[in-house]
PDB file of C-alpha atoms in Angstrom:
ATOM      1  CA  GLN A  27      24.763  50.475  -2.004  1.00 59.00           C
ATOM      2  CA  GLN A  28      22.752  47.280  -1.781  1.00 65.00           C
ATOM      3  CA  GLN A  29      23.932  45.268   1.207  1.00 88.00           C
ATOM      4  CA  VAL A  30      21.912  42.255   0.156  1.00 94.00           C
ATOM      5  CA  LYS A  31      22.127  41.257  -3.504  1.00 96.00           C
ATOM      6  CA  GLN A  32      19.433  38.999  -4.925  1.00 97.00           C
ATOM      7  CA  SER A  33      19.245  37.095  -8.202  1.00 96.00           C
ATOM      8  CA  PRO A  34      17.675  36.449 -10.569  1.00 97.00           C
ATOM      9  CA  GLN A  35      15.406  39.437 -11.022  1.00 96.00           C
ATOM     10  CA  SER A  36      12.765  37.231 -12.641  1.00 97.00           C
ATOM     11  CA  LEU A  37      12.307  33.483 -12.934  1.00 97.00           C
ATOM     12  CA  ILE A  38       9.939  31.335 -14.964  1.00 98.00           C
ATOM     13  CA  VAL A  39       9.503  27.709 -13.931  1.00 98.00           C
ATOM     14  CA  GLN A  40       7.205  24.937 -15.081  1.00 97.00           C
ATOM     15  CA  LYS A  41       4.768  23.384 -12.657  1.00 97.00           C
ATOM     16  CA  GLY A  42       6.501  20.672 -10.673  1.00 97.00           C
ATOM     17  CA  GLY A  43       9.949  22.147 -11.203  1.00 97.00           C
ATOM     18  CA  ILE A  44      12.404  23.560  -8.686  1.00 97.00           C
ATOM     19  CA  SER A  45      12.674  27.322  -8.220  1.00 98.00           C
ATOM     20  CA  ILE A  46      15.972  28.624  -6.885  1.00 98.00           C
ATOM     21  CA  ILE A  47      16.589  32.195  -5.755  1.00 98.00           C
ATOM     22  CA  ASN A  48      19.974  33.318  -4.502  1.00 98.00           C
ATOM     23  CA  CYS A  49      21.118  36.064  -2.170  1.00 97.00           C
ATOM     24  CA  ALA A  50      24.498  37.333  -1.062  1.00 97.00           C
ATOM     25  CA  TYR A  51      25.274  39.688   1.779  1.00 95.00           C
ATOM     26  CA  GLU A  52      28.230  41.765   2.895  1.00 92.00           C
ATOM     27  CA  ASN A  53      27.657  42.606   6.537  1.00 90.00           C
ATOM     28  CA  THR A  54      29.112  39.827   8.674  1.00 89.00           C
ATOM     29  CA  ALA A  55      27.081  41.082  11.640  1.00 88.00           C
ATOM     30  CA  PHE A  56      23.881  39.864   9.973  1.00 90.00           C
ATOM     31  CA  ASP A  57      22.592  36.835  11.846  1.00 87.00           C
ATOM     32  CA  TYR A  58      18.972  36.499  10.832  1.00 89.00           C
ATOM     33  CA  PHE A  59      17.933  35.756   7.252  1.00 92.00           C
ATOM     34  CA  PRO A  60      14.220  35.701   6.427  1.00 92.00           C
ATOM     35  CA  TRP A  61      12.465  35.263   3.115  1.00 95.00           C
ATOM     36  CA  TYR A  62       9.277  37.156   2.381  1.00 95.00           C
ATOM     37  CA  GLN A  63       6.617  36.344  -0.206  1.00 97.00           C
ATOM     38  CA  GLN A  64       4.532  39.089  -1.786  1.00 97.00           C
ATOM     39  CA  PHE A  65       1.417  38.686  -3.908  1.00 96.00           C
ATOM     40  CA  PRO A  66       0.143  41.529  -6.103  1.00 93.00           C
ATOM     41  CA  GLY A  67      -1.701  44.171  -4.096  1.00 91.00           C
ATOM     42  CA  LYS A  68      -0.491  42.747  -0.798  1.00 94.00           C
ATOM     43  CA  GLY A  69       2.326  43.413   1.602  1.00 95.00           C
ATOM     44  CA  PRO A  70       5.214  40.992   2.028  1.00 95.00           C
ATOM     45  CA  ALA A  71       4.584  38.071   4.363  1.00 94.00           C
ATOM     46  CA  LEU A  72       7.205  36.040   6.177  1.00 91.00           C
ATOM     47  CA  LEU A  73       7.732  32.698   4.451  1.00 94.00           C
ATOM     48  CA  ILE A  74      10.687  31.073   6.190  1.00 92.00           C
ATOM     49  CA  ALA A  75      13.789  32.240   8.067  1.00 91.00           C
ATOM     50  CA  ILE A  76      17.171  30.866   9.077  1.00 90.00           C
ATOM     51  CA  ARG A  77      19.954  31.696  11.495  1.00 87.00           C
ATOM     52  CA  PRO A  78      23.630  31.074  10.642  1.00 86.00           C
ATOM     53  CA  ASP A  79      24.066  28.270  13.169  1.00 88.00           C
ATOM     54  CA  VAL A  80      22.396  25.863  10.721  1.00 90.00           C
ATOM     55  CA  SER A  81      23.147  25.234   7.050  1.00 93.00           C
ATOM     56  CA  GLU A  82      19.651  24.315   5.981  1.00 95.00           C
ATOM     57  CA  LYS A  83      16.055  24.757   7.076  1.00 95.00           C
ATOM     58  CA  LYS A  84      13.068  23.105   5.479  1.00 96.00           C
ATOM     59  CA  GLU A  85       9.385  23.904   5.818  1.00 95.00           C
ATOM     60  CA  GLY A  86       7.197  21.905   3.504  1.00 96.00           C
ATOM     61  CA  ARG A  87       8.244  22.579  -0.077  1.00 97.00           C
ATOM     62  CA  PHE A  88      10.405  25.544   0.923  1.00 97.00           C
ATOM     63  CA  THR A  89      14.067  25.151   1.906  1.00 97.00           C
ATOM     64  CA  ILE A  90      16.684  27.740   2.817  1.00 95.00           C
ATOM     65  CA  SER A  91      20.315  26.793   2.262  1.00 95.00           C
ATOM     66  CA  PHE A  92      22.907  28.893   4.041  1.00 95.00           C
ATOM     67  CA  ASN A  93      26.652  29.162   3.378  1.00 94.00           C
ATOM     68  CA  LYS A  94      28.220  31.314   6.072  1.00 92.00           C
ATOM     69  CA  SER A  95      31.759  31.285   4.652  1.00 93.00           C
ATOM     70  CA  ALA A  96      30.528  32.439   1.246  1.00 95.00           C
ATOM     71  CA  LYS A  97      28.013  34.853   2.798  1.00 94.00           C
ATOM     72  CA  GLN A  98      25.292  33.443   0.606  1.00 96.00           C
ATOM     73  CA  PHE A  99      21.870  31.936   1.143  1.00 96.00           C
ATOM     74  CA  SER A 100      19.235  30.640  -1.183  1.00 97.00           C
ATOM     75  CA  LEU A 101      15.579  29.681  -1.313  1.00 98.00           C
ATOM     76  CA  HIS A 102      14.559  26.465  -3.012  1.00 98.00           C
ATOM     77  CA  ILE A 103      10.919  25.815  -3.853  1.00 98.00           C
ATOM     78  CA  MET A 104      10.372  22.167  -4.639  1.00 97.00           C
ATOM     79  CA  ASP A 105       7.455  20.970  -6.797  1.00 97.00           C
ATOM     80  CA  SER A 106       6.665  24.571  -7.729  1.00 98.00           C
ATOM     81  CA  GLN A 107       2.972  25.352  -8.188  1.00 97.00           C
ATOM     82  CA  PRO A 108       1.165  28.154 -10.038  1.00 97.00           C
ATOM     83  CA  GLY A 109       0.006  29.428  -6.638  1.00 97.00           C
ATOM     84  CA  ASP A 110       3.667  30.066  -5.789  1.00 97.00           C
ATOM     85  CA  SER A 111       3.776  32.788  -8.448  1.00 98.00           C
ATOM     86  CA  ALA A 112       4.719  35.888  -6.485  1.00 97.00           C
ATOM     87  CA  THR A 113       7.605  38.216  -5.742  1.00 97.00           C
ATOM     88  CA  TYR A 114      10.132  36.853  -3.279  1.00 98.00           C
ATOM     89  CA  PHE A 115      12.440  38.982  -1.177  1.00 96.00           C
ATOM     90  CA  CYS A 116      15.398  37.824   0.832  1.00 96.00           C
ATOM     91  CA  ALA A 117      16.388  39.949   3.790  1.00 93.00           C
ATOM     92  CA  ALA A 118      18.941  40.137   6.541  1.00 92.00           C
ATOM     93  CA  SER A 119      19.275  41.748   9.925  1.00 87.00           C
ATOM     94  CA  GLU A 120      21.182  41.680  13.134  1.00 81.00           C
ATOM     95  CA  THR A 121      18.949  40.105  15.791  1.00 68.00           C
ATOM     96  CA  SER A 122      19.903  42.893  18.132  1.00 64.00           C
ATOM     97  CA  GLY A 123      19.263  45.513  15.485  1.00 62.00           C
ATOM     98  CA  SER A 124      16.334  47.460  14.196  1.00 61.00           C
ATOM     99  CA  ARG A 125      16.798  47.314  10.457  1.00 75.00           C
ATOM    100  CA  LEU A 126      15.697  44.632   8.044  1.00 84.00           C
ATOM    101  CA  THR A 127      17.721  44.979   4.839  1.00 90.00           C
ATOM    102  CA  PHE A 128      15.985  43.573   1.778  1.00 93.00           C
ATOM    103  CA  GLY A 129      17.272  42.233  -1.505  1.00 94.00           C
ATOM    104  CA  GLU A 130      15.967  43.589  -4.782  1.00 95.00           C
ATOM    105  CA  GLY A 131      13.262  40.950  -5.196  1.00 96.00           C
ATOM    106  CA  THR A 132      12.609  38.095  -7.622  1.00 97.00           C
ATOM    107  CA  GLN A 133       9.400  37.811  -9.596  1.00 97.00           C
ATOM    108  CA  LEU A 134       8.585  34.110  -9.863  1.00 98.00           C
ATOM    109  CA  THR A 135       6.139  32.809 -12.446  1.00 98.00           C
ATOM    110  CA  VAL A 136       5.154  29.142 -12.350  1.00 97.00           C
ATOM    111  CA  ASN A 137       3.513  28.045 -15.569  1.00 96.00           C
ATOM    112  CA  PRO A 138       0.786  25.377 -15.384  1.00 93.00           C
TER     113      PRO A 138
ATOM    114  CA  GLU B  18      -8.156  39.789  13.032  1.00 80.00           C
ATOM    115  CA  ALA B  19      -4.531  40.805  13.562  1.00 80.00           C
ATOM    116  CA  GLN B  20      -3.609  43.353  10.969  1.00 93.00           C
ATOM    117  CA  VAL B  21      -1.712  46.452   9.908  1.00 96.00           C
ATOM    118  CA  THR B  22      -4.010  48.968   8.221  1.00 97.00           C
ATOM    119  CA  GLN B  23      -2.787  51.702   5.919  1.00 97.00           C
ATOM    120  CA  ASN B  24      -4.782  54.582   4.470  1.00 97.00           C
ATOM    121  CA  PRO B  25      -5.188  55.673   1.805  1.00 97.00           C
ATOM    122  CA  ARG B  26      -4.388  52.720  -0.455  1.00 96.00           C
ATOM    123  CA  TYR B  27      -3.928  54.977  -3.479  1.00 97.00           C
ATOM    124  CA  LEU B  28      -3.215  58.678  -3.761  1.00 96.00           C
ATOM    125  CA  ILE B  29      -2.407  60.969  -6.663  1.00 96.00           C
ATOM    126  CA  THR B  30      -1.334  64.430  -5.647  1.00 95.00           C
ATOM    127  CA  VAL B  31       0.825  67.327  -6.734  1.00 95.00           C
ATOM    128  CA  THR B  32       4.273  68.522  -5.797  1.00 96.00           C
ATOM    129  CA  GLY B  33       4.410  70.463  -2.560  1.00 95.00           C
ATOM    130  CA  LYS B  34       0.996  69.532  -1.175  1.00 96.00           C
ATOM    131  CA  LYS B  35       1.458  68.065   2.298  1.00 96.00           C
ATOM    132  CA  LEU B  36       0.100  64.583   2.806  1.00 97.00           C
ATOM    133  CA  THR B  37      -0.112  62.003   5.559  1.00 97.00           C
ATOM    134  CA  VAL B  38      -0.339  58.243   5.205  1.00 98.00           C
ATOM    135  CA  THR B  39      -1.783  56.628   8.283  1.00 98.00           C
ATOM    136  CA  CYS B  40      -0.774  53.274   9.721  1.00 98.00           C
ATOM    137  CA  SER B  41      -2.470  51.444  12.545  1.00 98.00           C
ATOM    138  CA  GLN B  42      -1.850  48.021  14.073  1.00 96.00           C
ATOM    139  CA  ASN B  43      -4.065  46.075  16.469  1.00 95.00           C
ATOM    140  CA  MET B  44      -1.466  43.623  17.790  1.00 93.00           C
ATOM    141  CA  ASN B  45      -0.020  45.772  20.579  1.00 92.00           C
ATOM    142  CA  HIS B  46       3.333  45.679  18.806  1.00 92.00           C
ATOM    143  CA  GLU B  47       6.133  47.873  20.087  1.00 91.00           C
ATOM    144  CA  TYR B  48       8.126  48.125  16.870  1.00 91.00           C
ATOM    145  CA  MET B  49       6.804  49.834  13.743  1.00 93.00           C
ATOM    146  CA  SER B  50       8.488  50.936  10.544  1.00 94.00           C
ATOM    147  CA  TRP B  51       7.903  52.411   7.130  1.00 96.00           C
ATOM    148  CA  TYR B  52       9.371  51.119   3.867  1.00 96.00           C
ATOM    149  CA  ARG B  53       9.214  52.216   0.297  1.00 97.00           C
ATOM    150  CA  GLN B  54       9.294  49.676  -2.528  1.00 96.00           C
ATOM    151  CA  ASP B  55      10.739  50.621  -5.888  1.00 94.00           C
ATOM    152  CA  PRO B  56      11.388  48.343  -8.897  1.00 91.00           C
ATOM    153  CA  GLY B  57      14.859  46.863  -8.810  1.00 88.00           C
ATOM    154  CA  LEU B  58      15.576  48.240  -5.350  1.00 91.00           C
ATOM    155  CA  GLY B  59      13.462  46.030  -3.127  1.00 92.00           C
ATOM    156  CA  LEU B  60      12.151  47.545   0.089  1.00 94.00           C
ATOM    157  CA  ARG B  61      14.116  50.266   1.803  1.00 94.00           C
ATOM    158  CA  GLN B  62      13.434  51.404   5.331  1.00 93.00           C
ATOM    159  CA  ILE B  63      12.438  55.049   5.767  1.00 96.00           C
ATOM    160  CA  TYR B  64      11.888  55.400   9.521  1.00 95.00           C
ATOM    161  CA  TYR B  65      11.260  53.106  12.417  1.00 92.00           C
ATOM    162  CA  SER B  66       9.935  53.385  15.951  1.00 92.00           C
ATOM    163  CA  MET B  67      10.846  51.146  18.850  1.00 88.00           C
ATOM    164  CA  ASN B  68       8.053  52.454  21.078  1.00 90.00           C
ATOM    165  CA  VAL B  69       5.907  55.489  21.818  1.00 92.00           C
ATOM    166  CA  GLU B  70       7.831  58.735  21.313  1.00 92.00           C
ATOM    167  CA  VAL B  71      10.927  56.814  20.114  1.00 91.00           C
ATOM    168  CA  THR B  72      11.673  57.119  16.400  1.00 94.00           C
ATOM    169  CA  ASP B  73      14.825  56.898  14.291  1.00 92.00           C
ATOM    170  CA  LYS B  74      15.937  57.193  10.710  1.00 93.00           C
ATOM    171  CA  GLY B  75      16.209  54.247   8.388  1.00 90.00           C
ATOM    172  CA  ASP B  76      18.141  54.110   5.142  1.00 90.00           C
ATOM    173  CA  VAL B  77      16.166  56.703   3.123  1.00 95.00           C
ATOM    174  CA  PRO B  78      14.640  59.256   5.542  1.00 96.00           C
ATOM    175  CA  GLU B  79      15.094  62.425   3.462  1.00 96.00           C
ATOM    176  CA  GLY B  80      11.794  64.198   2.759  1.00 97.00           C
ATOM    177  CA  TYR B  81       9.791  62.216   5.310  1.00 98.00           C
ATOM    178  CA  LYS B  82       8.649  62.694   8.883  1.00 97.00           C
ATOM    179  CA  VAL B  83       7.010  60.339  11.336  1.00 97.00           C
ATOM    180  CA  SER B  84       5.494  60.493  14.786  1.00 96.00           C
ATOM    181  CA  ARG B  85       4.565  57.875  17.375  1.00 97.00           C
ATOM    182  CA  LYS B  86       2.224  59.408  19.927  1.00 96.00           C
ATOM    183  CA  GLU B  87       0.246  56.217  20.469  1.00 96.00           C
ATOM    184  CA  LYS B  88       1.452  52.639  20.382  1.00 95.00           C
ATOM    185  CA  ARG B  89      -0.948  51.562  17.649  1.00 97.00           C
ATOM    186  CA  ASN B  90      -0.414  54.447  15.197  1.00 97.00           C
ATOM    187  CA  PHE B  91       2.624  55.445  13.151  1.00 98.00           C
ATOM    188  CA  PRO B  92       1.774  58.024  10.465  1.00 98.00           C
ATOM    189  CA  LEU B  93       4.146  58.907   7.636  1.00 98.00           C
ATOM    190  CA  ILE B  94       4.199  62.586   6.720  1.00 98.00           C
ATOM    191  CA  LEU B  95       5.421  64.110   3.470  1.00 97.00           C
ATOM    192  CA  GLU B  96       5.497  67.830   4.141  1.00 95.00           C
ATOM    193  CA  SER B  97       6.481  68.890   0.628  1.00 96.00           C
ATOM    194  CA  PRO B  98       6.183  65.867  -1.654  1.00 97.00           C
ATOM    195  CA  SER B  99       8.267  65.675  -4.803  1.00 97.00           C
ATOM    196  CA  PRO B 100       8.012  63.379  -7.845  1.00 97.00           C
ATOM    197  CA  ASN B 101      10.937  61.236  -6.639  1.00 96.00           C
ATOM    198  CA  GLN B 102       8.739  60.176  -3.720  1.00 97.00           C
ATOM    199  CA  THR B 103       6.363  58.436  -6.103  1.00 97.00           C
ATOM    200  CA  SER B 104       6.494  54.894  -4.809  1.00 97.00           C
ATOM    201  CA  LEU B 105       4.718  52.036  -3.094  1.00 97.00           C
ATOM    202  CA  TYR B 106       4.838  52.444   0.679  1.00 98.00           C
ATOM    203  CA  PHE B 107       4.482  49.779   3.340  1.00 97.00           C
ATOM    204  CA  CYS B 108       4.020  50.045   7.057  1.00 97.00           C
ATOM    205  CA  ALA B 109       5.129  47.112   9.187  1.00 94.00           C
ATOM    206  CA  SER B 110       5.051  46.131  12.843  1.00 93.00           C
ATOM    207  CA  SER B 111       6.596  43.496  15.043  1.00 88.00           C
ATOM    208  CA  LEU B 112       6.217  42.528  18.659  1.00 83.00           C
ATOM    209  CA  TYR B 113       9.524  44.120  19.574  1.00 70.00           C
ATOM    210  CA  ARG B 114      12.831  45.101  18.056  1.00 64.00           C
ATOM    211  CA  GLY B 115      15.288  42.558  16.871  1.00 61.00           C
ATOM    212  CA  LYS B 116      15.487  38.949  18.118  1.00 58.00           C
ATOM    213  CA  GLY B 117      14.377  37.910  14.641  1.00 62.00           C
ATOM    214  CA  GLN B 118      10.815  38.996  15.180  1.00 71.00           C
ATOM    215  CA  PRO B 119       8.764  38.624  11.986  1.00 78.00           C
ATOM    216  CA  GLN B 120       7.430  41.864  10.637  1.00 84.00           C
ATOM    217  CA  HIS B 121       3.753  42.108   9.722  1.00 91.00           C
ATOM    218  CA  PHE B 122       3.126  44.329   6.725  1.00 94.00           C
ATOM    219  CA  GLY B 123       0.139  46.355   5.645  1.00 96.00           C
ATOM    220  CA  ASP B 124      -1.172  46.044   2.093  1.00 95.00           C
ATOM    221  CA  GLY B 125       0.599  49.157   0.893  1.00 96.00           C
ATOM    222  CA  THR B 126      -0.128  52.702  -0.244  1.00 98.00           C
ATOM    223  CA  ARG B 127       0.643  53.657  -3.820  1.00 97.00           C
ATOM    224  CA  LEU B 128       1.591  57.335  -4.016  1.00 97.00           C
ATOM    225  CA  SER B 129       1.922  59.270  -7.243  1.00 97.00           C
ATOM    226  CA  ILE B 130       3.366  62.761  -6.976  1.00 97.00           C
ATOM    227  CA  LEU B 131       2.853  64.822 -10.133  1.00 95.00           C
TER     228      LEU B 131
END
């Protein structure tokens, strides 16, 4: 079964809008939560990551919000741009572990 | 340039014909892994290796083999491919296991098994 659930499966946003992608996890041993961005024909690339000791992390237009009690985390893309159009994957792992468990992916389209 | 290189990028083959997908990294990374990406399922780990001669199963290892004889190379072997192994495959590496190390991915190999 999927240990990390991601939604929505696809998202269409207008340029300048806010894109929000949500993930939920089950394994309470997870303590590292990265987001990966994937463009067509390319492998995923690390975008931003958070650990559960903070509730929010911001890097430029990208923000991760983390709710440990709800076992949920989300990616917010502010002022979305057409160049942000890509597939986004949330993931989770134990920092002492070897496995990175991915969500199902969200295909984001930002219309000009 | 730091990179993970996979070959071939595309392959169409038939059921039962052994194939190998190569993966090489030039970053002196200890940790390497293989994933398959399927629509609606995200990426699922097939096998991983924490160092030379050390490999272990991921979440979906059935029908696959790997080897790690050199630090830079981590080939994925399908000894008797079947149509349900048609997928997009990614090799990844990181400096070492765990500790939140970012994984660097190759550009993928699209396999079609007829």
